[in-house]
Short mmCIF file of C-alpha atoms and ligand atoms in Angstrom, two decimals:
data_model
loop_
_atom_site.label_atom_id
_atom_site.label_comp_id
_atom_site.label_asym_id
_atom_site.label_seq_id
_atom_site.Cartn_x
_atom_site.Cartn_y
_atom_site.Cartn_z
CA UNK B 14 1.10 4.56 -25.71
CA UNK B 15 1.88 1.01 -26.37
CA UNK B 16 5.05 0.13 -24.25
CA UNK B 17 8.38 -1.18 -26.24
CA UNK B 18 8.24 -3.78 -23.78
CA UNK B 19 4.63 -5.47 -25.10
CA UNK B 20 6.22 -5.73 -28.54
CA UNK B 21 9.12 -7.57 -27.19
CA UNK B 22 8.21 -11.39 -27.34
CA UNK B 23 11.42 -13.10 -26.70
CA UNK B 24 10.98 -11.36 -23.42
CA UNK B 25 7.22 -12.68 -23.08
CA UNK B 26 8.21 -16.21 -23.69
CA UNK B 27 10.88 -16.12 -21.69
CA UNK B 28 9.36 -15.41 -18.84
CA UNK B 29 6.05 -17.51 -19.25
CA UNK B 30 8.83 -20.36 -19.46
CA UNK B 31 10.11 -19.50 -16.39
CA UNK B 32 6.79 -18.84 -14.09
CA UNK B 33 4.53 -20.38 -16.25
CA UNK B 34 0.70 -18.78 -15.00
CA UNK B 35 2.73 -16.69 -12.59
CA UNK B 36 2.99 -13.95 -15.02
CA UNK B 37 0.46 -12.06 -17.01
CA UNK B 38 0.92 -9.36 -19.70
CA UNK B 39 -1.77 -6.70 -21.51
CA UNK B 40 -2.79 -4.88 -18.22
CA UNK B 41 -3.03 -1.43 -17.41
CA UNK B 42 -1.98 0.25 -13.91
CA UNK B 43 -5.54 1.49 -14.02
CA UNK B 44 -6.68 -2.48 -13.27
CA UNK B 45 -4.16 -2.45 -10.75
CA UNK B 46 -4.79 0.10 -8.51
CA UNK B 47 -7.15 1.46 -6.70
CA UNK B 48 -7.76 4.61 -8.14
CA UNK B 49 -8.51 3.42 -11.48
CA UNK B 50 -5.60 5.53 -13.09
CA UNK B 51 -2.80 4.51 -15.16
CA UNK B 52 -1.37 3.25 -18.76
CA UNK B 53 0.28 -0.20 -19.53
CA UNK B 54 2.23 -1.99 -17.79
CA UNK B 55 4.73 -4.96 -19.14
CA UNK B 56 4.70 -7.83 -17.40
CA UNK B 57 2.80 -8.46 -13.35
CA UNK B 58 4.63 -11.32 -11.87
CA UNK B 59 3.50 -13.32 -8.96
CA UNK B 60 6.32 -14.63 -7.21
CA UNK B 61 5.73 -17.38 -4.74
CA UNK B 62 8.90 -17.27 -2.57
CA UNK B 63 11.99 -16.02 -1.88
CA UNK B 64 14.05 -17.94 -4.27
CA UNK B 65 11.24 -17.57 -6.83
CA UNK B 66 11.63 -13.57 -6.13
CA UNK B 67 15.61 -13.77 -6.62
CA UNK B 68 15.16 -15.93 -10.42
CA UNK B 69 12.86 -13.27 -11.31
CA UNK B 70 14.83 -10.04 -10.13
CA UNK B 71 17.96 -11.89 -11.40
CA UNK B 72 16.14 -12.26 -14.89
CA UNK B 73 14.98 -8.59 -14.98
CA UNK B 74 18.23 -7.13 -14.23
CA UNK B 75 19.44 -9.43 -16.97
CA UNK B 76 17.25 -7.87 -19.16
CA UNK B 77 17.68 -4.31 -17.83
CA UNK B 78 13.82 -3.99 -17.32
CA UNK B 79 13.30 -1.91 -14.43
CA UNK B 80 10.69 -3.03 -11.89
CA UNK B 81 9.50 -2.64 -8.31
CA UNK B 82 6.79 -3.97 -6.40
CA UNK B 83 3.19 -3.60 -5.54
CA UNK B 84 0.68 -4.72 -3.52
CA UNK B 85 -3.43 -3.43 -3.43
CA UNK B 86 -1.86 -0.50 -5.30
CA UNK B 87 -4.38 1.75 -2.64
CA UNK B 88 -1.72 4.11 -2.38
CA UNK B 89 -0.28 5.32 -5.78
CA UNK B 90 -1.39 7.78 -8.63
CA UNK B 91 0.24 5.62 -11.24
CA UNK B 92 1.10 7.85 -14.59
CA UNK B 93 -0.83 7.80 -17.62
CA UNK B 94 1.92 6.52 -19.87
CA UNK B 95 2.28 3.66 -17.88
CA UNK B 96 5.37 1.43 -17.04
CA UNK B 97 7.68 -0.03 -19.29
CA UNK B 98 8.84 -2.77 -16.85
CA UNK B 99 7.67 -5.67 -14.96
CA UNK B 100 5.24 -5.55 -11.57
CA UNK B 101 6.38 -7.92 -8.81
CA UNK B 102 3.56 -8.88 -6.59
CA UNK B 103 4.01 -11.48 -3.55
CA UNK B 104 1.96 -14.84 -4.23
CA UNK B 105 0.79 -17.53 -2.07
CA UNK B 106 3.90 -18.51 0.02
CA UNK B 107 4.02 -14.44 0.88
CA UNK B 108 0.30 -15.49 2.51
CA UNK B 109 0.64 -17.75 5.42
CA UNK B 110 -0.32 -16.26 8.62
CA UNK B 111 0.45 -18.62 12.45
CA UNK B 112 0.63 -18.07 15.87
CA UNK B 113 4.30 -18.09 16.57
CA UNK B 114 4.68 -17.89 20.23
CA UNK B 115 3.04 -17.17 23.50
CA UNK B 116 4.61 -14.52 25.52
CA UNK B 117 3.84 -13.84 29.20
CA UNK B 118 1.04 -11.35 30.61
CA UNK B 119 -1.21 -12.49 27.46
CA UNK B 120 0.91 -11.03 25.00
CA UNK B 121 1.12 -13.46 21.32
CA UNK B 122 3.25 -12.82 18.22
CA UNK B 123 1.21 -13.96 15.29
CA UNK B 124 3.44 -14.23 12.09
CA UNK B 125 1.91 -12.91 8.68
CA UNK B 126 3.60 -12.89 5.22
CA UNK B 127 3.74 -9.32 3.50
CA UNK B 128 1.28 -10.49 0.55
CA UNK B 129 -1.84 -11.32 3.44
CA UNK B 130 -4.39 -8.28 2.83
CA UNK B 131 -4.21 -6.31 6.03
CA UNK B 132 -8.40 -7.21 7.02
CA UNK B 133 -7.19 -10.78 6.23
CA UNK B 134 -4.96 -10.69 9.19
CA UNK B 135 -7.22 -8.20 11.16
CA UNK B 136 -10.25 -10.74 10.90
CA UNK B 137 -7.83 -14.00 11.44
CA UNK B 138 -6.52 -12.13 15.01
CA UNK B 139 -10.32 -11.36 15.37
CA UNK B 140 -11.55 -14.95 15.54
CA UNK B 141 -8.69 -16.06 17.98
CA UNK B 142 -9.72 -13.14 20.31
CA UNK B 143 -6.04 -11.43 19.64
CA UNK B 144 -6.22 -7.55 19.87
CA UNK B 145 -4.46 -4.75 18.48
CA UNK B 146 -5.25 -4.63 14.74
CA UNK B 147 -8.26 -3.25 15.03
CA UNK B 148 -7.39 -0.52 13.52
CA UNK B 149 -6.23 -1.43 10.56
CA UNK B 150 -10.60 -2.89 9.83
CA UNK B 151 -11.03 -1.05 6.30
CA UNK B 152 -7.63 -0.10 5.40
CA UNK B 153 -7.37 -1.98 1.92
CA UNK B 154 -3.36 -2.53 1.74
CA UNK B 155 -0.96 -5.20 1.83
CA UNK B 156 0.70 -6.21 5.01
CA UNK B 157 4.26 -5.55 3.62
CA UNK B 158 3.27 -1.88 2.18
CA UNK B 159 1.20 -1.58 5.12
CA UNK B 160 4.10 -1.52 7.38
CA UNK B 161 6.68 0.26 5.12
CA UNK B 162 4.39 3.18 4.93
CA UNK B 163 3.03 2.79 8.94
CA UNK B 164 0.02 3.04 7.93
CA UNK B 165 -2.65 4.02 10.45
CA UNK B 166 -6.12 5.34 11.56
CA UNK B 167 -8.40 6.24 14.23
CA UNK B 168 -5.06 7.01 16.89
CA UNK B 169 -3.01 3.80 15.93
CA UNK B 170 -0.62 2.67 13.40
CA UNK B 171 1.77 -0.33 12.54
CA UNK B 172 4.39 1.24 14.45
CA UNK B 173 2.51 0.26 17.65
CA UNK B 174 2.27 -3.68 17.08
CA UNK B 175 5.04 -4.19 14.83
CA UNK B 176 7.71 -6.62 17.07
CA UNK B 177 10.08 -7.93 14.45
CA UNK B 178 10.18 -7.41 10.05
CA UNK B 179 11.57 -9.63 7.87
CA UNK B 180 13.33 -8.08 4.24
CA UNK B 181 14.77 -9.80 1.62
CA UNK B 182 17.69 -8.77 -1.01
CA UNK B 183 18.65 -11.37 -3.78
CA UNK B 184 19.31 -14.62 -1.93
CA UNK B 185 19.39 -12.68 1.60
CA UNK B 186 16.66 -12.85 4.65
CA UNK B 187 17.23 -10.85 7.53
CA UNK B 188 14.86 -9.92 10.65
CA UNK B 189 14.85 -6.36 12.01
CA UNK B 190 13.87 -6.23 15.51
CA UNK B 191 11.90 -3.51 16.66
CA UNK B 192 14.79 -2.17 17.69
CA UNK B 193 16.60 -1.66 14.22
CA UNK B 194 12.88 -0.32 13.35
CA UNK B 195 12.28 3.58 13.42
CA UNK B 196 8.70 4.44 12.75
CA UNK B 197 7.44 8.08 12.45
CA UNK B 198 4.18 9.54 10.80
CA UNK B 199 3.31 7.32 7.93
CA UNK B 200 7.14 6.10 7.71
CA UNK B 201 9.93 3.42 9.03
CA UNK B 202 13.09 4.14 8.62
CA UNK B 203 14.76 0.60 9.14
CA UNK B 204 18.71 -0.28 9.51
CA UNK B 205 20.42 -0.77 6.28
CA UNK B 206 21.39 -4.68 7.14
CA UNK B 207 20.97 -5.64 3.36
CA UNK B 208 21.35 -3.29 -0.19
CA UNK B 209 18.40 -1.83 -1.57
CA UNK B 210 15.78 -2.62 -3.11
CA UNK B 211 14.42 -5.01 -0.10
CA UNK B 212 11.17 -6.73 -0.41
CA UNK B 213 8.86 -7.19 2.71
CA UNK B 214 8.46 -10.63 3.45
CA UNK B 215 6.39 -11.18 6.73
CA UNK B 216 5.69 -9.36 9.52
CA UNK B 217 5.36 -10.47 13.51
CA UNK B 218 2.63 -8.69 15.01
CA UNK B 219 2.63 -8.51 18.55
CA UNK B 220 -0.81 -8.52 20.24
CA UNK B 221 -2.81 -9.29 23.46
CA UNK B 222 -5.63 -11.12 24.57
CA UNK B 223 -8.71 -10.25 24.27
CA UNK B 224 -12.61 -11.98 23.27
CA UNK B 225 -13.53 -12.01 19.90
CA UNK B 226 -16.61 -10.05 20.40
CA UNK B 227 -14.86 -7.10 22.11
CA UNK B 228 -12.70 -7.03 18.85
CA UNK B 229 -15.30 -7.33 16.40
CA UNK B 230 -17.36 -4.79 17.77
CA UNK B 231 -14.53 -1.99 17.68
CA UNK B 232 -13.68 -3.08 13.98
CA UNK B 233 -17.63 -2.80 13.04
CA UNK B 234 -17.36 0.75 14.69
CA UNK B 235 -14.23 1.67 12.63
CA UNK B 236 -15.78 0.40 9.18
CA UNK B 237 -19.01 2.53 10.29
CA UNK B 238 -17.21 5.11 10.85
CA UNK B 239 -15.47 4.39 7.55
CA UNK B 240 -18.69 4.44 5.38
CA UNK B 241 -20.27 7.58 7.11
CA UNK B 242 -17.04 9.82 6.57
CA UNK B 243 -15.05 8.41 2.55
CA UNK B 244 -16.66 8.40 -0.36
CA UNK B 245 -15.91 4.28 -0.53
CA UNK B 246 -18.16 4.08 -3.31
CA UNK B 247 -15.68 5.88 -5.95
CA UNK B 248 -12.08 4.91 -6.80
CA UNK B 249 -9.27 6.56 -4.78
CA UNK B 250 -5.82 5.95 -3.07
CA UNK B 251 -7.23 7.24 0.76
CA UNK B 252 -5.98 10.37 2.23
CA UNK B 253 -4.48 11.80 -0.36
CA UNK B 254 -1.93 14.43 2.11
CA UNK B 255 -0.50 13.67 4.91
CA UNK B 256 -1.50 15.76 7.58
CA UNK B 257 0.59 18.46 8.74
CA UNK B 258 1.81 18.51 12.37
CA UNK B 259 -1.18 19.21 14.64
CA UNK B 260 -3.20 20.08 11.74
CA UNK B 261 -6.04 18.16 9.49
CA UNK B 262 -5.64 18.58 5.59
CA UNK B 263 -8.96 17.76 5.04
CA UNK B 264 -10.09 20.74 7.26
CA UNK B 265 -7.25 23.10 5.27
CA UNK B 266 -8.79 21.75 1.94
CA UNK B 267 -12.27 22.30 3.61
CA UNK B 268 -12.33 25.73 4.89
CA UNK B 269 -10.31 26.75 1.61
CA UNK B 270 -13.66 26.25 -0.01
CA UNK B 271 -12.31 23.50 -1.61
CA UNK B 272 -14.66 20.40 -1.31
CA UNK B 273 -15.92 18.84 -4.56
CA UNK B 274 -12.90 21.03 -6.94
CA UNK B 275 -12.72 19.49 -10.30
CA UNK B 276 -10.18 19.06 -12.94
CA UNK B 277 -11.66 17.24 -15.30
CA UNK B 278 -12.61 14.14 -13.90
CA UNK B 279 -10.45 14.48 -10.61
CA UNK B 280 -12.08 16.00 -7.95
CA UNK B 281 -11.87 16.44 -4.35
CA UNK B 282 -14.71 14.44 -2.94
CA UNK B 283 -17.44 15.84 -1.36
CA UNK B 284 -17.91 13.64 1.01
CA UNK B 285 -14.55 13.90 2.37
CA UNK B 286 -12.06 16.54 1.20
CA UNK B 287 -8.65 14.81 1.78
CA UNK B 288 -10.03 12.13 -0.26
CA UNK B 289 -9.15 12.44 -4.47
CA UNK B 290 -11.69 10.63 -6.56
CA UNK B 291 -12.05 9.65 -9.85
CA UNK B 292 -15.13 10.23 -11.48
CA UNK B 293 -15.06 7.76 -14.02
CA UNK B 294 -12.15 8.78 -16.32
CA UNK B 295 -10.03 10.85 -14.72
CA UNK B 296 -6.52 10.87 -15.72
CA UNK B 297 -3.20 11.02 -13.83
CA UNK B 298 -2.40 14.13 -15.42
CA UNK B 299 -5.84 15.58 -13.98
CA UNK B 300 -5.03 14.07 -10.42
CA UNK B 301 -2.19 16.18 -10.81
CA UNK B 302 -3.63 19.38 -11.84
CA UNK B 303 -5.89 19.02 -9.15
CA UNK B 304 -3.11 18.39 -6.20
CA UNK B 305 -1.17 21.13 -7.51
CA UNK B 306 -4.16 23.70 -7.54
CA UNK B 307 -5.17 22.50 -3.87
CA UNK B 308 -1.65 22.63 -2.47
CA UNK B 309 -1.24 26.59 -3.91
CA UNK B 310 -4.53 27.48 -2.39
CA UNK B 311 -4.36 26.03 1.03
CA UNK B 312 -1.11 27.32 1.10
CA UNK B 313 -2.26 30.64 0.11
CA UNK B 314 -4.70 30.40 2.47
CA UNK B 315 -3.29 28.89 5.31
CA UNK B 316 0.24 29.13 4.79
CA UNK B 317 1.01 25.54 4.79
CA UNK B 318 2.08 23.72 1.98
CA UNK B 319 0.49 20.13 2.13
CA UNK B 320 2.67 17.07 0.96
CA UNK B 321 1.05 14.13 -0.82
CA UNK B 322 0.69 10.65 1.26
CA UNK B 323 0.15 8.92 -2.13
CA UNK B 324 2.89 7.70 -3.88
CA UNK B 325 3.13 9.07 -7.40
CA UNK B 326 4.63 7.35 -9.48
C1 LIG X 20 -10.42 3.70 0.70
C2 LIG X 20 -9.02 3.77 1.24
C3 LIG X 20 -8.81 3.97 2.60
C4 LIG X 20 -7.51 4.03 3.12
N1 LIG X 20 -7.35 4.24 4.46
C5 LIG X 20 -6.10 4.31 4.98
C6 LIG X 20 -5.91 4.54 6.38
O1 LIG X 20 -6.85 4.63 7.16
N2 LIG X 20 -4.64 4.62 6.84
C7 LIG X 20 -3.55 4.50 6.02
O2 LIG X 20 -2.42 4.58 6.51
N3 LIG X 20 -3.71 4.29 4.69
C8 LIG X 20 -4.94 4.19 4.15
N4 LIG X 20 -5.10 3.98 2.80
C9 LIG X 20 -3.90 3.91 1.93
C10 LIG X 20 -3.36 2.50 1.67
O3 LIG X 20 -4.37 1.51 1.80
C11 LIG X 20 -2.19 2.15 2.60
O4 LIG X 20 -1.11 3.04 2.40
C12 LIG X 20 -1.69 0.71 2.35
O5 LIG X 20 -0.73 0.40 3.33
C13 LIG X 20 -1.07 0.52 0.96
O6 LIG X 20 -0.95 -0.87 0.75
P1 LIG X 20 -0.89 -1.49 -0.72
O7 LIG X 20 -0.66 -2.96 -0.58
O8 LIG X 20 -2.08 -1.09 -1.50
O9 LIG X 20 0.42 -0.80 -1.30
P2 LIG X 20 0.69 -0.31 -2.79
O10 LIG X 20 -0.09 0.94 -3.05
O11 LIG X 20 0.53 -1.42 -3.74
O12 LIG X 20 2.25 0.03 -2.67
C14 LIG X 20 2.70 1.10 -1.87
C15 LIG X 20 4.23 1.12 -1.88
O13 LIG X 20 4.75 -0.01 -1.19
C16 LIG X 20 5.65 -0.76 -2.04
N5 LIG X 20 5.48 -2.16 -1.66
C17 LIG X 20 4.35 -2.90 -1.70
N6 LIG X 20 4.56 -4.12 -1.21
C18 LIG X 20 5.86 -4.19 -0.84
C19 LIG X 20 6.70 -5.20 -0.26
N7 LIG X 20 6.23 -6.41 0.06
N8 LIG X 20 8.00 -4.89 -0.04
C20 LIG X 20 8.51 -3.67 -0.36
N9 LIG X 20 7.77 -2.68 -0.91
C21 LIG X 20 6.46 -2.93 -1.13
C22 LIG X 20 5.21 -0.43 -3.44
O14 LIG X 20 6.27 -0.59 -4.36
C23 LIG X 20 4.83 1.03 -3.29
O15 LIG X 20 6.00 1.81 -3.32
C24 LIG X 20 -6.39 3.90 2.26
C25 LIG X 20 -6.61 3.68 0.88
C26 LIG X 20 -7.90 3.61 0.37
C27 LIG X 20 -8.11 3.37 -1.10
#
């Protein structure tokens, strides 16, 4: 499907005028995520800062092109026809990471902008001996999805180092303190100070003191841990359901006899069986077929119905 939006140059030139090597058109969601899967997309803007972010939202709106954001793209099952609008991804002024202050009993807040990869700022803490993030070792996201979806592993999550999140709405910055933030599994929830859609911005992390060593050597557990149990040699998006309360969807998938199901080129991995991979050319519309067929049997089986963690699109 070739999108109405690729044919429309006025719209190309346009906004190469206004972002120059900022913007870049011809790609498919399939490049830009990490399952491999997906049509065309219009335009994928970097945007650089905030007021950067408002000129190009303002300009979209203009134009009526609808768009929304993305980061690694590690947790979406983009569709096969693609997206007839514009990608906004966070460029280098979204990528600064500092110290910002010292707190008492060894407690630091380290700031990071919402474009920093999330092992970016796990290894950065790592080197200044600054614990807590150790969890996050392997998790290939973006700092600002990262803490929008609260993501986690191994026990932890965002939720539990988060102190303070900065959004942004047209010309408008605010910062949430963790007070005005509610996380829950894989969620936060945060006070409506500014109209939707907000952007992530940065992030304040607060941590504790540790040595560098101690650090390293828990995050070199979690990645081994990592390659022994996910298939991280073929594309996918993670855990592809969230796990039920008390329960493990991979074990539901599992003892449903489940493990290594195919549609197509979608199949539940082998290694893993809340993982989703993609063999090579699977298509969203497999991915699909595939979820739907495991969600009827575990629930046939188990009576639970399992809802995806990955954000389809
Ligand atoms: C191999 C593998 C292992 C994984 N392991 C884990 C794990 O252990 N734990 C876990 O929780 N997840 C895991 N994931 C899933 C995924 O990495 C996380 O959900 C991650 O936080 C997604 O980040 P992203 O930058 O890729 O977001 P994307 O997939 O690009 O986007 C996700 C959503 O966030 C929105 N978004 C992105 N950036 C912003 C922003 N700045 N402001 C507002 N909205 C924004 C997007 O529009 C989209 O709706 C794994 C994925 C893979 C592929």
């Amino acid at each position: 499907v070739i999108s109405a939006m690729l044919d429309r140059s006025l719209f190309r030139t346009e906004l190469t005028e206004l972002l120059g090597g900022r913007v870049r058109f011809d790609l498919t969601l399939a490049r830009l995520t990490t399952m491999k899967i997906g049509g065309p997309v219009g335009a994928l803007i970097f945007a650089e800062h905030r007021e950067e972010c408002h000129q190009v939202v303002t300009f979209l709106e203009k134009n009526r092109t609808p768009w929304r954001l993305i980061g690694r793209g590690s947790n979406v099952l983009a569709p096969d026809e693609g997206f007839d609008g514009a990608l906004l991804a966070l460029g280098d002024g979204f990528k600064t990471i500092e110290k910002s202050t010292d707190l008492s009993e060894g407690k630091v807040l380290v700031r990071a902008g919402a474009g920093l990869s999330l092992t970016r700022v796990a290894d950065w803490c790592a080197a200044r001996g600054l614990a807590g993030l150790e969890f996050a070792a392997g998790i290939p996201g973006c700092v600002g999805a990262a803490v929008l979806k609260n993501a986690g592993a191994w026990g932890s999550e965002m939720g539990a180092v988060v102190a303070s999140v900065t959004v942004m709405s047209g010309r408008e910055e605010r910062t949430l303190p963790r007070s005005c933030l509610h996380f829950s599994y894989r969620s936060l929830r945060m006070a409506p100070v500014l109209p939707a859609p907000l952007i992530v911005a940065a992030v304040e992390f607060e941590l504790r003191r540790s040595s560098t060593v101690a650090i390293r050597e828990q995050m070199a557990y979690y990645h081994q841990l990592r390659r022994e149990k996910q298939p991280l040699n073929q594309p996918s998006a993670g855990s592809f359901f969230k796990n039920p309360p008390a329960l493990f969807a991979a074990e539901l998938i599992e003892s449903a006899g489940l493990k290594g199901l195919r549609v197509g080129d979608a199949q539940v991995s082998t290694r893993h069986a809340n993982f989703f991979v993609n063999r090579g050319r699977a298509t969203a519309r497999q991915m699909i077929a595939l979820m739907r067929e495991v969600q009827q049997k575990v629930e046939k089986q188990h009576g639970v119905r399992l809802e995806p963690e990955v954000e389809v699109w």
